[in-house]
């Protein structure tokens, strides 16, 4: 599943993402090893409740997230 890395962090060699397992499981499936189209990127931004970055400008930093839960397989 695609998961945004921008608000994620690595702690003790573990990637922690601030999203619940169910949200990750329900993410749009675009296959593996392919580039995403702009439309697919928008679907992912909307799925994870993220602001769509504005073209040509720095996007604002992501909001504070709770990194307390680690998503497993």
Tab-separated table of N, CA and C in Angstrom:
chain	number	residue	atom	x	y	z
A	1	UNK	N	0.847	-1.184	0.000
A	1	UNK	CA	0.000	0.000	0.000
A	1	UNK	C	0.889	1.243	0.000
A	2	UNK	N	0.417	2.271	-0.647
A	2	UNK	CA	1.122	3.547	-0.631
A	2	UNK	C	0.805	4.263	0.678
A	3	UNK	N	1.853	4.772	1.328
A	3	UNK	CA	1.715	5.523	2.569
A	3	UNK	C	2.601	6.761	2.448
A	4	UNK	N	2.080	7.943	2.767
A	4	UNK	CA	2.913	9.142	2.702
A	4	UNK	C	4.095	9.037	3.662
A	5	UNK	N	5.274	9.341	3.180
A	5	UNK	CA	6.456	9.297	4.032
A	5	UNK	C	6.743	10.642	4.689
A	6	UNK	N	6.209	11.719	4.152
A	6	UNK	CA	6.507	13.059	4.661
A	6	UNK	C	6.276	13.188	6.166
A	7	UNK	N	5.119	12.770	6.720
A	7	UNK	CA	4.957	12.934	8.166
A	7	UNK	C	5.460	11.735	8.974
A	8	UNK	N	6.097	10.765	8.328
A	8	UNK	CA	6.558	9.564	9.020
A	8	UNK	C	7.941	9.805	9.621
A	9	UNK	N	8.342	8.873	10.480
A	9	UNK	CA	9.661	8.988	11.081
A	9	UNK	C	10.236	7.602	11.338
A	10	UNK	N	11.562	7.516	11.416
A	10	UNK	CA	12.247	6.266	11.727
A	10	UNK	C	12.713	6.356	13.171
A	11	UNK	N	12.305	5.366	13.972
A	11	UNK	CA	12.680	5.312	15.379
A	11	UNK	C	13.237	3.926	15.650
A	12	UNK	N	14.498	3.858	16.066
A	12	UNK	CA	15.140	2.564	16.343
A	12	UNK	C	15.009	1.603	15.162
A	13	UNK	N	15.305	2.089	13.966
A	13	UNK	CA	15.252	1.301	12.730
A	13	UNK	C	13.848	0.801	12.382
A	14	UNK	N	12.814	1.431	12.920
A	14	UNK	CA	11.423	1.082	12.614
A	14	UNK	C	10.759	2.304	12.002
A	15	UNK	N	10.132	2.115	10.842
A	15	UNK	CA	9.403	3.206	10.209
A	15	UNK	C	8.044	3.334	10.881
A	16	UNK	N	7.788	4.498	11.455
A	16	UNK	CA	6.502	4.760	12.117
A	16	UNK	C	5.708	5.720	11.240
A	17	UNK	N	4.513	5.295	10.905
A	17	UNK	CA	3.627	6.137	10.109
A	17	UNK	C	2.429	6.514	10.972
A	18	UNK	N	1.959	7.757	10.864
A	18	UNK	CA	0.876	8.229	11.727
A	18	UNK	C	-0.517	7.914	11.183
A	19	UNK	N	-0.697	6.703	10.702
A	19	UNK	CA	-1.983	6.309	10.128
A	19	UNK	C	-2.380	4.951	10.694
A	20	UNK	N	-3.652	4.744	10.899
A	20	UNK	CA	-4.159	3.468	11.402
A	20	UNK	C	-4.056	2.396	10.318
A	21	UNK	N	-3.925	1.150	10.761
A	21	UNK	CA	-3.789	0.020	9.834
A	21	UNK	C	-4.968	-0.054	8.868
A	22	UNK	N	-6.168	0.181	9.361
A	22	UNK	CA	-7.361	0.091	8.509
A	22	UNK	C	-7.316	1.128	7.387
A	23	UNK	N	-6.839	2.328	7.687
A	23	UNK	CA	-6.746	3.368	6.661
A	23	UNK	C	-5.730	2.967	5.592
A	24	UNK	N	-4.613	2.382	6.027
A	24	UNK	CA	-3.587	1.937	5.083
A	24	UNK	C	-4.117	0.793	4.221
A	25	UNK	N	-4.806	-0.151	4.846
A	25	UNK	CA	-5.375	-1.284	4.090
A	25	UNK	C	-6.396	-0.819	3.054
A	26	UNK	N	-7.128	0.253	3.382
A	26	UNK	CA	-8.171	0.755	2.477
A	26	UNK	C	-7.649	1.736	1.439
A	27	UNK	N	-6.347	1.977	1.423
A	27	UNK	CA	-5.773	2.913	0.451
A	27	UNK	C	-5.961	2.390	-0.968
A	28	UNK	N	-6.101	3.279	-1.933
A	28	UNK	CA	-6.222	2.843	-3.328
A	28	UNK	C	-5.025	1.978	-3.725
A	29	UNK	N	-5.289	0.921	-4.470
A	29	UNK	CA	-4.240	0.000	-4.917
A	29	UNK	C	-3.942	0.274	-6.384
A	30	UNK	N	-2.752	0.788	-6.639
A	30	UNK	CA	-2.358	1.120	-8.001
A	30	UNK	C	-1.317	0.168	-8.558
A	31	UNK	N	-1.075	-0.936	-7.882
A	31	UNK	CA	-0.079	-1.887	-8.362
A	31	UNK	C	1.314	-1.501	-7.879
A	32	UNK	N	2.256	-2.369	-8.180
A	32	UNK	CA	3.627	-2.190	-7.704
A	32	UNK	C	4.541	-1.911	-8.891
A	33	UNK	N	5.540	-1.060	-8.666
A	33	UNK	CA	6.561	-0.833	-9.681
A	33	UNK	C	6.168	0.080	-10.819
A	34	UNK	N	5.119	0.881	-10.607
A	34	UNK	CA	4.708	1.817	-11.654
A	34	UNK	C	4.711	3.231	-11.090
A	35	UNK	N	4.851	4.195	-11.975
A	35	UNK	CA	4.746	5.590	-11.555
A	35	UNK	C	3.277	5.941	-11.396
A	36	UNK	N	2.988	6.812	-10.457
A	36	UNK	CA	1.612	7.250	-10.248
A	36	UNK	C	1.283	8.402	-11.179
A	37	UNK	N	0.073	8.389	-11.692
A	37	UNK	CA	-0.393	9.511	-12.502
A	37	UNK	C	-0.775	10.647	-11.544
A	38	UNK	N	-0.891	11.864	-12.058
A	38	UNK	CA	-1.330	12.971	-11.195
A	38	UNK	C	-2.700	12.694	-10.550
A	39	UNK	N	-3.590	12.041	-11.265
A	39	UNK	CA	-4.907	11.720	-10.719
A	39	UNK	C	-4.787	10.726	-9.564
A	40	UNK	N	-3.899	9.736	-9.695
A	40	UNK	CA	-3.697	8.762	-8.633
A	40	UNK	C	-3.082	9.425	-7.404
A	41	UNK	N	-2.144	10.339	-7.623
A	41	UNK	CA	-1.560	11.081	-6.504
A	41	UNK	C	-2.639	11.845	-5.752
A	42	UNK	N	-3.543	12.496	-6.484
A	42	UNK	CA	-4.638	13.231	-5.839
A	42	UNK	C	-5.518	12.300	-5.022
A	43	UNK	N	-5.790	11.114	-5.549
A	43	UNK	CA	-6.600	10.137	-4.799
A	43	UNK	C	-5.937	9.793	-3.473
A	44	UNK	N	-4.619	9.623	-3.488
A	44	UNK	CA	-3.905	9.296	-2.256
A	44	UNK	C	-3.907	10.469	-1.279
A	45	UNK	N	-3.693	11.682	-1.768
A	45	UNK	CA	-3.753	12.854	-0.889
A	45	UNK	C	-5.112	12.915	-0.196
A	46	UNK	N	-6.174	12.723	-0.962
A	46	UNK	CA	-7.519	12.782	-0.398
A	46	UNK	C	-7.766	11.627	0.572
A	47	UNK	N	-7.292	10.445	0.227
A	47	UNK	CA	-7.499	9.270	1.085
A	47	UNK	C	-6.882	9.494	2.468
A	48	UNK	N	-5.680	10.053	2.506
A	48	UNK	CA	-4.984	10.253	3.777
A	48	UNK	C	-5.298	11.605	4.415
A	49	UNK	N	-6.228	12.369	3.817
A	49	UNK	CA	-6.643	13.637	4.401
A	49	UNK	C	-5.561	14.696	4.384
A	50	UNK	N	-4.720	14.639	3.373
A	50	UNK	CA	-3.612	15.590	3.273
A	50	UNK	C	-3.981	16.726	2.330
A	51	UNK	N	-3.374	17.889	2.583
A	51	UNK	CA	-3.536	19.010	1.668
A	51	UNK	C	-2.760	18.711	0.394
A	52	UNK	N	-3.320	19.079	-0.727
A	52	UNK	CA	-2.637	18.907	-2.004
A	52	UNK	C	-1.597	20.011	-2.125
A	53	UNK	N	-0.318	19.648	-2.357
A	53	UNK	CA	0.710	20.691	-2.463
A	53	UNK	C	0.433	21.607	-3.643
A	54	UNK	N	0.726	22.863	-3.428
A	54	UNK	CA	0.552	23.842	-4.501
A	54	UNK	C	1.762	23.795	-5.406
A	55	UNK	N	1.531	23.808	-6.662
A	55	UNK	CA	2.602	23.765	-7.651
A	55	UNK	C	3.438	25.029	-7.578
A	56	UNK	N	4.775	24.846	-7.553
A	56	UNK	CA	5.671	25.982	-7.617
A	56	UNK	C	5.903	26.702	-6.308
A	57	UNK	N	5.356	26.182	-5.202
A	57	UNK	CA	5.608	26.821	-3.912
A	57	UNK	C	5.845	25.747	-2.866
A	58	UNK	N	6.490	26.156	-1.812
A	58	UNK	CA	6.715	25.214	-0.724
A	58	UNK	C	5.397	24.963	-0.017
A	59	UNK	N	5.086	23.700	0.205
A	59	UNK	CA	3.862	23.382	0.918
A	59	UNK	C	4.091	23.572	2.410
A	60	UNK	N	3.028	23.874	3.158
A	60	UNK	CA	3.190	24.067	4.596
A	60	UNK	C	3.567	22.753	5.266
A	61	UNK	N	4.196	22.819	6.433
A	61	UNK	CA	4.563	21.580	7.105
A	61	UNK	C	3.319	20.793	7.495
A	62	UNK	N	3.433	19.457	7.565
A	62	UNK	CA	2.266	18.652	7.931
A	62	UNK	C	1.884	18.920	9.388
A	63	UNK	N	0.605	18.707	9.730
A	63	UNK	CA	0.191	18.914	11.115
A	63	UNK	C	0.837	17.876	12.025
A	64	UNK	N	0.898	18.188	13.321
A	64	UNK	CA	1.429	17.225	14.275
A	64	UNK	C	0.574	15.964	14.230
A	65	UNK	N	1.219	14.820	14.245
A	65	UNK	CA	0.514	13.541	14.186
A	65	UNK	C	0.937	12.679	15.367
A	66	UNK	N	0.101	11.714	15.709
A	66	UNK	CA	0.397	10.784	16.784
A	66	UNK	C	1.173	9.603	16.207
A	67	UNK	N	2.404	9.413	16.637
A	67	UNK	CA	3.244	8.337	16.144
A	67	UNK	C	3.224	7.147	17.101
A	68	UNK	N	2.173	6.996	17.871
A	68	UNK	CA	2.149	5.973	18.899
A	68	UNK	C	1.846	4.570	18.421
A	69	UNK	N	1.378	4.382	17.197
A	69	UNK	CA	0.987	3.056	16.733
A	69	UNK	C	1.815	2.678	15.514
A	70	UNK	N	2.325	1.458	15.517
A	70	UNK	CA	3.109	0.978	14.385
A	70	UNK	C	2.231	0.039	13.570
A	71	UNK	N	2.129	0.286	12.274
A	71	UNK	CA	1.353	-0.583	11.396
A	71	UNK	C	2.171	-1.824	11.088
A	72	UNK	N	1.554	-2.973	11.198
A	72	UNK	CA	2.239	-4.221	10.908
A	72	UNK	C	1.830	-4.766	9.558
A	73	UNK	N	2.229	-5.980	9.292
A	73	UNK	CA	1.900	-6.611	8.006
A	73	UNK	C	0.418	-6.717	7.835
